[in-house]
Coordinates of C-alpha atoms in Angstrom, one line a residue:
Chain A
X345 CA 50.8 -8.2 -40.4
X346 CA 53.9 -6.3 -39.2
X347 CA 51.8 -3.2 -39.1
X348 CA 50.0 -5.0 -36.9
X349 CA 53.0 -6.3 -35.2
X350 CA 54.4 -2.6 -34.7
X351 CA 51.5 -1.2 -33.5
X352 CA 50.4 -4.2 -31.0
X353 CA 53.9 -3.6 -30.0
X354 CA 53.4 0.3 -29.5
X355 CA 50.2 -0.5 -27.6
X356 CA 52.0 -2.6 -25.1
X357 CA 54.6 -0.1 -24.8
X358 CA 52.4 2.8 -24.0
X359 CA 49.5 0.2 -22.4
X360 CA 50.5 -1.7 -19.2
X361 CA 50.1 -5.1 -19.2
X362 CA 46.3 -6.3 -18.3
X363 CA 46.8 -10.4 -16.8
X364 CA 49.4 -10.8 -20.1
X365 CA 46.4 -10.7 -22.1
X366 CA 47.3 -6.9 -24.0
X367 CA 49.2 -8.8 -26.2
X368 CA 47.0 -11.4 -27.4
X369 CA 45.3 -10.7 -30.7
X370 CA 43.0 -13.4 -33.1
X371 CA 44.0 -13.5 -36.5
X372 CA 41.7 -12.9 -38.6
X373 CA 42.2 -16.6 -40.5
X374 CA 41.2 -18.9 -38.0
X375 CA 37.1 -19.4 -37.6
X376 CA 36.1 -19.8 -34.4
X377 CA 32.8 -22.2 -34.3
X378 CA 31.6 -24.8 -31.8
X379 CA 28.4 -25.6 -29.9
X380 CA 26.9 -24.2 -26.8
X381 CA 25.2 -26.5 -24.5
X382 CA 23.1 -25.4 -21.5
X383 CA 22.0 -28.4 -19.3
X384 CA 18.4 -28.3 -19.1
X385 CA 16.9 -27.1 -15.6
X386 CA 13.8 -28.4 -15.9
X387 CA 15.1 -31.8 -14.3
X388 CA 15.2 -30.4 -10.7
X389 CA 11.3 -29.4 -11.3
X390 CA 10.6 -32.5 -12.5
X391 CA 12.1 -33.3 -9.2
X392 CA 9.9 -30.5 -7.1
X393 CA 6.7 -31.4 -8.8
X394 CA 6.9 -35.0 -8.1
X395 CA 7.2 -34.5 -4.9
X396 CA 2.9 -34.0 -5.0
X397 CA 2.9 -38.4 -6.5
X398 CA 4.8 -39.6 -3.2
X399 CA 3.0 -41.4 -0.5
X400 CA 2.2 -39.1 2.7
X401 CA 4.6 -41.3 4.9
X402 CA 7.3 -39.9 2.6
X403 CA 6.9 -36.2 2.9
X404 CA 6.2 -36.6 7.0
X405 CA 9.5 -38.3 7.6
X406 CA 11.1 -35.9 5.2
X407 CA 9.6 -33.4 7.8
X408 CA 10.7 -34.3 10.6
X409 CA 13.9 -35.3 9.8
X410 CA 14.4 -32.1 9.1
X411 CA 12.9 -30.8 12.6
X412 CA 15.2 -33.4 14.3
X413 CA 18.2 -32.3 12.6
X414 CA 17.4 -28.6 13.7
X415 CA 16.8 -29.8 17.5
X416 CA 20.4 -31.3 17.0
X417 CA 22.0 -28.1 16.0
X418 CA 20.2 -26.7 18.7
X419 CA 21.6 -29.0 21.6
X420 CA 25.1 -28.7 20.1
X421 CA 24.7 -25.1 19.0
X422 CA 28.0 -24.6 16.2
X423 CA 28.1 -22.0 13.8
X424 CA 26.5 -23.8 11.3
X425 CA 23.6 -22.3 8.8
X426 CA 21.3 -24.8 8.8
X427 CA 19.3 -23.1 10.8
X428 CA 18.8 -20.1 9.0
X429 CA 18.8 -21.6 5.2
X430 CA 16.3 -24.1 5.9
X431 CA 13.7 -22.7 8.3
X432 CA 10.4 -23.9 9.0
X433 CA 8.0 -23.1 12.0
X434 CA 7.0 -26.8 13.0
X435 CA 9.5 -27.5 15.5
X436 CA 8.6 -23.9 17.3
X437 CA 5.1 -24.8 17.2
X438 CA 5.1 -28.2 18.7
X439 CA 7.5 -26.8 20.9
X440 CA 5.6 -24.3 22.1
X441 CA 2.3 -26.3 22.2
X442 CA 4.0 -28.8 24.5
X443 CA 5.6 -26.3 26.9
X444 CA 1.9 -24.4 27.2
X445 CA 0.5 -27.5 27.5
X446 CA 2.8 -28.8 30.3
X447 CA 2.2 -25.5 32.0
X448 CA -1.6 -25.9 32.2
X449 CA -3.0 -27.5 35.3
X450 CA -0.4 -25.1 37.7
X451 CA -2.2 -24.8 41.3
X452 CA -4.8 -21.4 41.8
X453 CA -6.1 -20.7 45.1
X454 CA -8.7 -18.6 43.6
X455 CA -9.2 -18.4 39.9
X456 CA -6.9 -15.2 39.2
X457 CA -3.9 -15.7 41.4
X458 CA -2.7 -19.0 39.5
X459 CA 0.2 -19.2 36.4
X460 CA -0.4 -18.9 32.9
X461 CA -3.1 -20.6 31.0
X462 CA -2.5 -21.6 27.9
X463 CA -3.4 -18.8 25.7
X464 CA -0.7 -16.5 28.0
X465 CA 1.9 -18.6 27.4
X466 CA 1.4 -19.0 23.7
X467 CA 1.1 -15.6 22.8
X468 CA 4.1 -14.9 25.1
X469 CA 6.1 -17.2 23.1
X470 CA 5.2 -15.9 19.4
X471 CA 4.0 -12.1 20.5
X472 CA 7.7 -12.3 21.8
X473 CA 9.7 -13.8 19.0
X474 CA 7.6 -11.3 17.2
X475 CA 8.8 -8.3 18.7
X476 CA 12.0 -9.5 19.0
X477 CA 12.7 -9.9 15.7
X478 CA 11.2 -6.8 15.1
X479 CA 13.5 -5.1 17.0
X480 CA 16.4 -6.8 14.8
X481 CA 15.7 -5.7 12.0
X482 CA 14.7 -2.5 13.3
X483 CA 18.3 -2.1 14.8
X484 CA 19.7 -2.8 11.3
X485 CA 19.9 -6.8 11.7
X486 CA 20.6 -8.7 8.4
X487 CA 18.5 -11.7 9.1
X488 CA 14.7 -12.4 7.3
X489 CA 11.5 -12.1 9.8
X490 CA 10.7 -16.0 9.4
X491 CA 14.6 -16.9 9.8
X492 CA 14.8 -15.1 13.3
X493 CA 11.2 -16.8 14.6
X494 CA 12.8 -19.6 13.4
X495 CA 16.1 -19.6 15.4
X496 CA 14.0 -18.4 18.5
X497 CA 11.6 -20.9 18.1
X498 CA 14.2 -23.8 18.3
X499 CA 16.0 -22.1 21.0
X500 CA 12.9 -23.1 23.4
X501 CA 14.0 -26.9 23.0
X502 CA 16.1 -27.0 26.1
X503 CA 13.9 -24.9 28.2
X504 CA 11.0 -27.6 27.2
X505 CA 13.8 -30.7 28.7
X506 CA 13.6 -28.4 31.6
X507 CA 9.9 -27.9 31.8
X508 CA 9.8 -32.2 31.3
X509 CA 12.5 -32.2 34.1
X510 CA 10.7 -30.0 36.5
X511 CA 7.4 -32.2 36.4
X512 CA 9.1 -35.4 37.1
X513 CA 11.3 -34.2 39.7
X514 CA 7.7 -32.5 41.1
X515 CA 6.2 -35.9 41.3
X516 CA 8.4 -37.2 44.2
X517 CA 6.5 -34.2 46.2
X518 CA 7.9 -30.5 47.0
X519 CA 10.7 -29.2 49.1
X520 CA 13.7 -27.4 49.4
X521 CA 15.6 -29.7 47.7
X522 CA 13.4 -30.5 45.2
X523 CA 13.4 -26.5 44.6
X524 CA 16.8 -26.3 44.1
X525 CA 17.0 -29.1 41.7
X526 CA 14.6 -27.5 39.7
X527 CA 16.3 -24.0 40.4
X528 CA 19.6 -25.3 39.2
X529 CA 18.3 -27.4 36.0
X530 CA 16.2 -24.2 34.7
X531 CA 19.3 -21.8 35.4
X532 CA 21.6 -24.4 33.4
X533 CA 18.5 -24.5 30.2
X534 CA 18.1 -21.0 30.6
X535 CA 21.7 -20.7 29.6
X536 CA 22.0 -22.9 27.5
X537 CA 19.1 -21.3 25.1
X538 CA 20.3 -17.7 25.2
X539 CA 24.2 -19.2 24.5
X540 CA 22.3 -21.1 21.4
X541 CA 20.0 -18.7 20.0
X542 CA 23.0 -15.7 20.3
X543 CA 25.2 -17.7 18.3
X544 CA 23.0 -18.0 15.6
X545 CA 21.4 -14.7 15.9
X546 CA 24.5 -12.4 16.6
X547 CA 26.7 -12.7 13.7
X548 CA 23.6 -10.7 11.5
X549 CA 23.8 -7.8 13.5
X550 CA 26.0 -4.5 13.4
X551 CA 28.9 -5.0 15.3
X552 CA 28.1 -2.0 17.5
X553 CA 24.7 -2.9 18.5
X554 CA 25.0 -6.7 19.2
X555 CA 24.5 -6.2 23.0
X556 CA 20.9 -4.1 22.1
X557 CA 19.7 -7.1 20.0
X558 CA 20.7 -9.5 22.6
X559 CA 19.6 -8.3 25.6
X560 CA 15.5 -8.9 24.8
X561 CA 16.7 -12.3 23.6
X562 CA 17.8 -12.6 27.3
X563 CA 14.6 -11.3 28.7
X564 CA 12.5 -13.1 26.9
X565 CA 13.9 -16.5 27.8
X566 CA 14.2 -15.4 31.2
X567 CA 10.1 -14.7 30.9
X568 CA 9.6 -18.7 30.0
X569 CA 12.4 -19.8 32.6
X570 CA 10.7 -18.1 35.3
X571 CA 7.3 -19.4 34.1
X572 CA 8.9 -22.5 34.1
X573 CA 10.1 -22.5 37.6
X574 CA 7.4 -21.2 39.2
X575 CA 5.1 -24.0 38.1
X576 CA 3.3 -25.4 40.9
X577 CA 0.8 -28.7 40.3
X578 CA -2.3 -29.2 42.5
Chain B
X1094 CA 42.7 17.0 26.4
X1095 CA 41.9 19.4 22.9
X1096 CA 40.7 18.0 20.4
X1097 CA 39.6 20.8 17.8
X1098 CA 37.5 19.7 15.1
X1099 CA 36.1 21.5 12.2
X1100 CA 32.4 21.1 10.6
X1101 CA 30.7 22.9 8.1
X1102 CA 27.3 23.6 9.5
X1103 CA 24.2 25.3 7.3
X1104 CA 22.6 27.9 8.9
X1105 CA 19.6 26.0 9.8
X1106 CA 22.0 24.2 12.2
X1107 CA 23.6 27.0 13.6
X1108 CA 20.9 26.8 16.5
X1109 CA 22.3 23.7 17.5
X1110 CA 25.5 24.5 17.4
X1111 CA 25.0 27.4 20.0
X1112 CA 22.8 25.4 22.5
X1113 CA 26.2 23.4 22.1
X1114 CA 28.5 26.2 23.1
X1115 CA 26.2 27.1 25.8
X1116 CA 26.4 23.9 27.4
X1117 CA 30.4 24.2 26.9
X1118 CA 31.1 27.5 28.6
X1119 CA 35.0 26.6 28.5
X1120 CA 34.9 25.5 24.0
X1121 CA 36.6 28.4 22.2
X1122 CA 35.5 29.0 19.2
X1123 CA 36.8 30.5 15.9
X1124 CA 33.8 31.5 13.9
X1125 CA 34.1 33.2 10.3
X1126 CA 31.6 34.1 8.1
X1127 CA 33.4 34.2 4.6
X1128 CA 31.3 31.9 2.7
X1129 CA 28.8 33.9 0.9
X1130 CA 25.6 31.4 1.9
X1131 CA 26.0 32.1 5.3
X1132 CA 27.9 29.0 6.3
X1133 CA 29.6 29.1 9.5
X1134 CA 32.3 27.0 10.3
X1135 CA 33.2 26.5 13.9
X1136 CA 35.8 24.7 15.3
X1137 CA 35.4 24.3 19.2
X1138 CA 37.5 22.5 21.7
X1139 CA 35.4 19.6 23.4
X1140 CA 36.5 16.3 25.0
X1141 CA 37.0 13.1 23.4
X1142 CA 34.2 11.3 23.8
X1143 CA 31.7 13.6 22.0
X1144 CA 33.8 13.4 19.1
X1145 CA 32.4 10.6 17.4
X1146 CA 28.7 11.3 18.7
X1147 CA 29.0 14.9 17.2
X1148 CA 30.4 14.3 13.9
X1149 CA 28.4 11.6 13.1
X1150 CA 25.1 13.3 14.2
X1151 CA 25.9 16.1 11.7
X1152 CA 27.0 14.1 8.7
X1153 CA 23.9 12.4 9.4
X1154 CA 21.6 15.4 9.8
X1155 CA 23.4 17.1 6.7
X1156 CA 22.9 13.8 4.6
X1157 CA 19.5 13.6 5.8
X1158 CA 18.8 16.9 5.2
X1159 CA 18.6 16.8 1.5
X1160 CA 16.5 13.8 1.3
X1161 CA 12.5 13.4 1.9
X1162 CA 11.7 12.5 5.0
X1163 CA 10.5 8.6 4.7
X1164 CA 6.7 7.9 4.5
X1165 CA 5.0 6.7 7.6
X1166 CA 4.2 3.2 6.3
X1167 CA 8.0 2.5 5.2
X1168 CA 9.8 0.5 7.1
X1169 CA 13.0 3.1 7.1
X1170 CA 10.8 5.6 8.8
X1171 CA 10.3 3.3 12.1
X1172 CA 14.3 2.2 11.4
X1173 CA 15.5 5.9 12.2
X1174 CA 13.6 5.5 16.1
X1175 CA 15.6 2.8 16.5
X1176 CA 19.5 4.3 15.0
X1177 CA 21.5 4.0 18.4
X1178 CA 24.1 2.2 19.2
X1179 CA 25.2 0.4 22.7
X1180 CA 27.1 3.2 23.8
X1181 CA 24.4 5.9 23.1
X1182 CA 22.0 4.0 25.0
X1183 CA 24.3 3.6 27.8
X1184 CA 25.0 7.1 28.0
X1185 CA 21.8 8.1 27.7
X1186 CA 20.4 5.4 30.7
X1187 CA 23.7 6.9 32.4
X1188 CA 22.8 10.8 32.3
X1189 CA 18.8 9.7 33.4
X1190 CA 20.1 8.3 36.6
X1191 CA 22.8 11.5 37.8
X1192 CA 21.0 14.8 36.9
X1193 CA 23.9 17.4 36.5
X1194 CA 22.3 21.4 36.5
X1195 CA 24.3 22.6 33.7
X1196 CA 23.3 19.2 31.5
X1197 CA 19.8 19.4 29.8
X1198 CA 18.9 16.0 29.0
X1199 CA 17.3 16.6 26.0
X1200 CA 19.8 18.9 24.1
X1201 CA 23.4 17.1 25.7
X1202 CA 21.8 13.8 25.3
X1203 CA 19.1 12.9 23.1
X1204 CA 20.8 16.4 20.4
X1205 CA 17.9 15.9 17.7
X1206 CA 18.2 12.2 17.7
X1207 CA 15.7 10.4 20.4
X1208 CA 15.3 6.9 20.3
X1209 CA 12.5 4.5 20.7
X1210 CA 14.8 1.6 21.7
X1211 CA 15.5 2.8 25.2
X1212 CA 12.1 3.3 26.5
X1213 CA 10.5 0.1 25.1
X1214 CA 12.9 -2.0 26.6
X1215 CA 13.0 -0.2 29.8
X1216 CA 9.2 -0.2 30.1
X1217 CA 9.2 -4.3 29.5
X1218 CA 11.8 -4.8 32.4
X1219 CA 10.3 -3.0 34.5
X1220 CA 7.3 -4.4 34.2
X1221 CA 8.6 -8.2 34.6
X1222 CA 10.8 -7.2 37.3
X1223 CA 8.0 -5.3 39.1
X1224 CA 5.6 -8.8 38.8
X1225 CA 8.5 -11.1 39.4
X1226 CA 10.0 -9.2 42.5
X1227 CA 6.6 -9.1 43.8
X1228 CA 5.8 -12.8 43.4
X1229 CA 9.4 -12.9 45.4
X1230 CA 8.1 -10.8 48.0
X1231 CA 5.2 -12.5 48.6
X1232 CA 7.3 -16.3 49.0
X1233 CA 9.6 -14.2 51.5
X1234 CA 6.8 -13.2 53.7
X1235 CA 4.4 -16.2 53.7
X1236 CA 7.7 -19.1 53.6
X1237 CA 7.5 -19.5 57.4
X1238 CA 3.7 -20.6 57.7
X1239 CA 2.6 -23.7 57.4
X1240 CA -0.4 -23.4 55.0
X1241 CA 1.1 -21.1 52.8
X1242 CA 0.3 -22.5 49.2
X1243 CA 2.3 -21.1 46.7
X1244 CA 0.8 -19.0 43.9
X1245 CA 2.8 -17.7 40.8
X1246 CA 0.3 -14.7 40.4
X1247 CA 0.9 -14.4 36.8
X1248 CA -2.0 -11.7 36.5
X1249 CA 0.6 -9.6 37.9
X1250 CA 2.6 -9.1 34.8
X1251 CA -0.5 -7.8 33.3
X1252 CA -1.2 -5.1 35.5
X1253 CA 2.2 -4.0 35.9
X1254 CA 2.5 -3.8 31.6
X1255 CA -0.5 -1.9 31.5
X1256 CA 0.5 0.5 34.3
X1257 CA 3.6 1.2 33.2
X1258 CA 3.0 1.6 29.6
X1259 CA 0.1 3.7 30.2
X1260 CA 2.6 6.2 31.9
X1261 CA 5.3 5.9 29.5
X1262 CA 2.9 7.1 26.6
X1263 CA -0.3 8.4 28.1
X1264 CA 1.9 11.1 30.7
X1265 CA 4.2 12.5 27.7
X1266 CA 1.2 12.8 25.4
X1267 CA -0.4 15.1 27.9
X1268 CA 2.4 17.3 29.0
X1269 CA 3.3 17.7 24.8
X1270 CA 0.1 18.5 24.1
X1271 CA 0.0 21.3 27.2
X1272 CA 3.0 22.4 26.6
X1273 CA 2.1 23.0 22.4
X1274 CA -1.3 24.7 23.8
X1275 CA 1.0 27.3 25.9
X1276 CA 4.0 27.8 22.8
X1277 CA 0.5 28.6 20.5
X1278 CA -0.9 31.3 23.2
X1279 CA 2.8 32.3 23.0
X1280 CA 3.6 31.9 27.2
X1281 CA 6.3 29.3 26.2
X1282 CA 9.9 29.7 24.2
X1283 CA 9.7 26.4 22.5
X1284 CA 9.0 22.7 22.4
X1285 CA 10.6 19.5 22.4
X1286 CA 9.2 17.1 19.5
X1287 CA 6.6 14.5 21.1
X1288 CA 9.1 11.6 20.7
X1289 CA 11.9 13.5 22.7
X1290 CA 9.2 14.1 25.3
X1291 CA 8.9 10.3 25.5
X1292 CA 12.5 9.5 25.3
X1293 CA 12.8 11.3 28.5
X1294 CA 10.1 9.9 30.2
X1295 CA 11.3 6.2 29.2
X1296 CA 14.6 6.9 30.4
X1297 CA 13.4 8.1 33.7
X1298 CA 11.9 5.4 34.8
X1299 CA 15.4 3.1 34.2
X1300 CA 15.6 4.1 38.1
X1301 CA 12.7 1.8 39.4
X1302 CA 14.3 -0.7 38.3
X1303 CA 16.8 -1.7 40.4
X1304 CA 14.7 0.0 43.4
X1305 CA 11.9 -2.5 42.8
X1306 CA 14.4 -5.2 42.9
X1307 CA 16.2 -3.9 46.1
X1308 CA 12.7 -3.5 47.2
X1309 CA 12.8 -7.1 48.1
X1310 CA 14.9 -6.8 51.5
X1311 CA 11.8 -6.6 54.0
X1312 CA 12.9 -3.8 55.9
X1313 CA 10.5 -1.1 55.8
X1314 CA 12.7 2.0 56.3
X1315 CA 14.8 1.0 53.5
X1316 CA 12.1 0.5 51.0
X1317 CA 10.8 4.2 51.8
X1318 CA 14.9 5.2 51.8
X1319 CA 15.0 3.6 48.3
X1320 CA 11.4 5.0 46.9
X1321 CA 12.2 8.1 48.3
X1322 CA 15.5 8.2 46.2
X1323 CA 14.5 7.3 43.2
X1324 CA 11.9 9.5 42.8
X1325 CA 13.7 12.4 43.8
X1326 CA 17.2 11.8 41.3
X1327 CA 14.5 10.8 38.3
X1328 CA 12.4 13.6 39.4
X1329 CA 15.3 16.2 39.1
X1330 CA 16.2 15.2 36.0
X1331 CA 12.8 15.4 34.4
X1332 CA 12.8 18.8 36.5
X1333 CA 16.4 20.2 34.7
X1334 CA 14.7 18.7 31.7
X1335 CA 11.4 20.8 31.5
X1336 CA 12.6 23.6 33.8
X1337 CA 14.2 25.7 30.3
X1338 CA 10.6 25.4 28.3
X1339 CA 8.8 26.9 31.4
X1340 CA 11.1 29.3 32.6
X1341 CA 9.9 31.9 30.3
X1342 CA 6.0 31.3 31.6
X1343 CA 4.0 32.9 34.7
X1344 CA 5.1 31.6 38.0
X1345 CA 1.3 29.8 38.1
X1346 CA 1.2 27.5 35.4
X1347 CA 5.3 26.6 35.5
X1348 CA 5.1 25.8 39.2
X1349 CA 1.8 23.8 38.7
X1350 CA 3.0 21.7 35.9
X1351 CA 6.0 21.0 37.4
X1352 CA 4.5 19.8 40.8
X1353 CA 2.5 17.6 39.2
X1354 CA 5.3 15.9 37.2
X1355 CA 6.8 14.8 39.7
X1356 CA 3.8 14.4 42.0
X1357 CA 2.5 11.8 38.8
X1358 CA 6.2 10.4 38.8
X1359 CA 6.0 10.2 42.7
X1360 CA 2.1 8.2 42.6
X1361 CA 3.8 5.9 40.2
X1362 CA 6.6 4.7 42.7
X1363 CA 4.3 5.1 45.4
X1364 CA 1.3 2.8 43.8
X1365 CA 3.3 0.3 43.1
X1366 CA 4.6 0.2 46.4
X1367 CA 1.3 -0.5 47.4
X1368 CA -0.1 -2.5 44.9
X1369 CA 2.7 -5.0 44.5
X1370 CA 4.5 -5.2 47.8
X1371 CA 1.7 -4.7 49.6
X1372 CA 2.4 -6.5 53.2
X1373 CA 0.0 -8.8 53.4
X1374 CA -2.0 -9.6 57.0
X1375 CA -1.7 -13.5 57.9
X1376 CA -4.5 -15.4 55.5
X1377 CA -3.1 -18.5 57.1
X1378 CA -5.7 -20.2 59.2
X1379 CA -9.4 -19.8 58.4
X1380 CA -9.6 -19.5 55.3
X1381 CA -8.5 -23.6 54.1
X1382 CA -10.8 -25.5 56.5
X1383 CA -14.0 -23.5 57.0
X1384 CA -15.3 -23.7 53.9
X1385 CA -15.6 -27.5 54.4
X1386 CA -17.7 -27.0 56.9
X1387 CA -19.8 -24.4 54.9
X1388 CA -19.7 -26.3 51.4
X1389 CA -22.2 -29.4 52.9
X1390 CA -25.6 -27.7 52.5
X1391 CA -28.1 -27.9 55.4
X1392 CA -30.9 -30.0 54.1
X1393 CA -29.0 -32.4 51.1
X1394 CA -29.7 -35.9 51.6
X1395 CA -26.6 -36.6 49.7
X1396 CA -24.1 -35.8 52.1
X1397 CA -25.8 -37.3 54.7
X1398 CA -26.0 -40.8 53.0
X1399 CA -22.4 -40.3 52.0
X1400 CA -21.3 -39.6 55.6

């Protein structure tokens, strides 16, 4: 034992000191034993899988509580992550179905000079988000292809509360005024969704190229804003 | 103010490095040849902005040097069209607007590295603003009549994407492929890679953007002021551009290709002019009421029981 002793003390003359530990050493007398537990994992399958044995209503609510949450963080765009950790393509697609489908019906004198049916503004919306997340990654960007149609996909909501806007306010007939109501709720939306969608989107690009992933982001929801604002009915 | 940097360069970059010097007729430059493989390290005076470009162009083109070049189907492959940052592509829309004589835009600019960022985007905005100002032009006209029905034209946006894209891809494809037919009959020195070809061309047309928007104020005279402009400061620099690859050919073909770059570059500016801002004659009165009369055929008994 004092050999041991001299030469533990030897090695911590010549070692330095690791967290205090360099002078620790078992003796050889005392038996180490005990048990080893892991917690089973298969409780949160159990948990998954029975997901399949609750009623329909169930899973639907889940759904859309989930959806609504994300139009929340939407309208009061923090830097939160619930965005990105949880995405789904619901809310972008009934978005999207009820923005085309509030665009339909826009005045034509003849058949070719009206707006956007609603196959044009559909595959604006998604060829769009597809190219622009594209590009993000292509630049480098750190975010997953779903995540980013995701984000962009939310990020129509206020521009849809415009679209809603623009038909009421076009009920009580056209004008100048009336144009510059709509003019100034569609600028406000328009702002409102590139603020929202860079502040989830920006932080997964390099620092030196945030302005080249952003500026498509702009154009794009400049694209729906003017489509938005130059809705005409019959 | 000097800044003297020092770069080991392999001899298959020595070529840039001189088209470097050339452009930098007032760099000195201390070159010694000591190292047995025919490295050559130069260290040459140049300003402070190029710094950072230049060293990281060559680390990177040394680094990459070694590797494989990535397959087409990978990912990485279409990432390395796309490695610029914001300040590269500002400099480069920067340098398509201002042609300087001494600056080729290809080697001060692009040097090896073009991008496919920069003429995508530029095609895309130029497209939407071209259909957007001209939906704008058309309210400005027609606001003052009374049976002026709005339209939002959106068929506009179609034709303006196709246009434009087919010259940003279809034009360059052409002049590479000429200009590869006269380097293999041996007429020309060299030739830029196809995707340099279309860097320039993308870049070029960052002009007609805000001429098409500026194309708004209804004042004829201006509008041809502004066309006129455009073309001719996009022109020159596709002119400086092409003029070092043709120099060396016969008098023929170099002054033919190069009239009819910028005659294409000129029928661009010029059909959209036409096509989009197109002053329109008054469609005002006619056209809403006669067809009510016409629509009533002359022998239906329906009409004339409804009536």
């Amino acid at each position: 034992m004092a050999e041991a002793d001299e030469r533990t003390v030897g090695e911590t003359a010549t070692k330095p000191g690791f967290l205090g530990l360099s002078d620790v050493s078992i003796s050889e007398d005392i038996p180490v034993e005990g048990e080893i537990t892991v917690p089973m994992a298969s409780h949160s399958q159990d948990e998954d899988y029975s997901t399949l044995d609750e009623p329909v209503k169930e899973t639907i609510i889940r759904d859309l509580k989930a959806v609504g949450k994300k139009f929340v963080h939407v309208m009061y765009p923090k830097k939160s992550n619930a965005l990105l950790r949880d995405w789904d393509l619901w809310g972008p697609l009934v978005l999207c179905v009820s923005l085309a489908l509030m665009l339909q019906g826009g005045s034509a004198d003849s058949k070719e000079d009206g707006g956007p049916q609603f196959a044009e503004v559909f595959v604006i919306i998604w060829f769009g988000a597809v190219v622009i997340t594209l590009n993000s990654k292509l630049l480098g960007g750190t975010i997953s292809f779903f995540q980013s149609l995701c984000v962009l996909g939310y990020c129509v909501l206020p521009l849809t509360v415009a679209m809603l806007v623009c038909r009421l306010v076009l009920l009580a007939g056209m004008g100048p005024i009336n144009f510059l109501i709509r003019l100034i709720v569609v600028i406000a939306m328009f702002v409102w969704s590139t603020l929202a969608s860079t502040a989830f989107l920006a932080d997964s690009q390099p620092p030196n190229r945030k302005a080249l992933a952003v500026y498509p982001i702009f154009l794009f929801y400049f694209v729906i804003s003017w489509m938005i604002l130059t809705f005409t009915p019959h | 103010m000097l800044c003297v940097w020092g770069a080991l360069v392999t001899s298959t970059e020595f070529e840039a490095a001189a088209d470097l010097l050339a452009e930098t007729p007032g760099a000195t430059t201390i070159s010694s040849l000591e190292e047995p493989q025919g490295h050559v390290s130069l260290a040459v005076d140049t300003g402070d902005q190029e710094d950072g470009d230049l060293e990281e162009n060559d680390q990177t083109q040394l680094l990459g040097g070694e590797k494989q070049p990535p397959n087409f189907w990978t990912f990485s492959y279409h990432q390395s069209f796309f490695d610029v940052d914001t300040h590269q592509v500002l400099e480069r829309i920067k340098n398509s607007l201002l042609p300087v004589p001494s600056q080729n835009f290809v080697r001060h600019c692009l040097r090896h590295h073009p991008d496919l960022y920069g003429p995508f985007w530029i095609c895309a905005t130029l497209a939407f603003a071209l259909a957007v100002s001209s939906n704008l032009a058309t309210v400005l006209q027609n606001w003052k009549e009374a049976s002026f029905s709005y339209s939002p034209q959106f068929h506009k946006v179609t034709v303006a994407g196709i246009t434009i894209y087919c010259y940003a891809w279809l034009v360059p494809t052409a002049l590479w492929g000429f200009l590869q037919w006269r380097k293999g009959v041996g007429e020309c020195v060299g030739c830029y890679t196809f995707l340099e070809i279309v860097c320039v061309y993308g870049y070029s047309l960052f002009i007609y953007i805000p001429t098409v928007v500026l194309w708004l104020i209804p004042i004829s005279g201006l509008q041809w002021f502004l066309g006129v402009l455009a073309v001719s400061l996009s022109g020159a620099v596709l002119l400086l551009t092409f003029w070092p690859l043709v120099r060396s050919d016969t008098r023929v073909v170099s002054a033919v290709l190069l009239t009819v770059m910028v005659a294409l570059h000129a029928l661009l500016a010029i059909g959209c002019k036409f096509y989009f801002f197109q002053s329109l004659p008054s469609r005002s009165i006619p056209v809403t009421q006669a067809p009510l009369h016409q629509v009533t055929p002359p022998g239906s008994s329906k009409t004339s029981a409804a009536s």
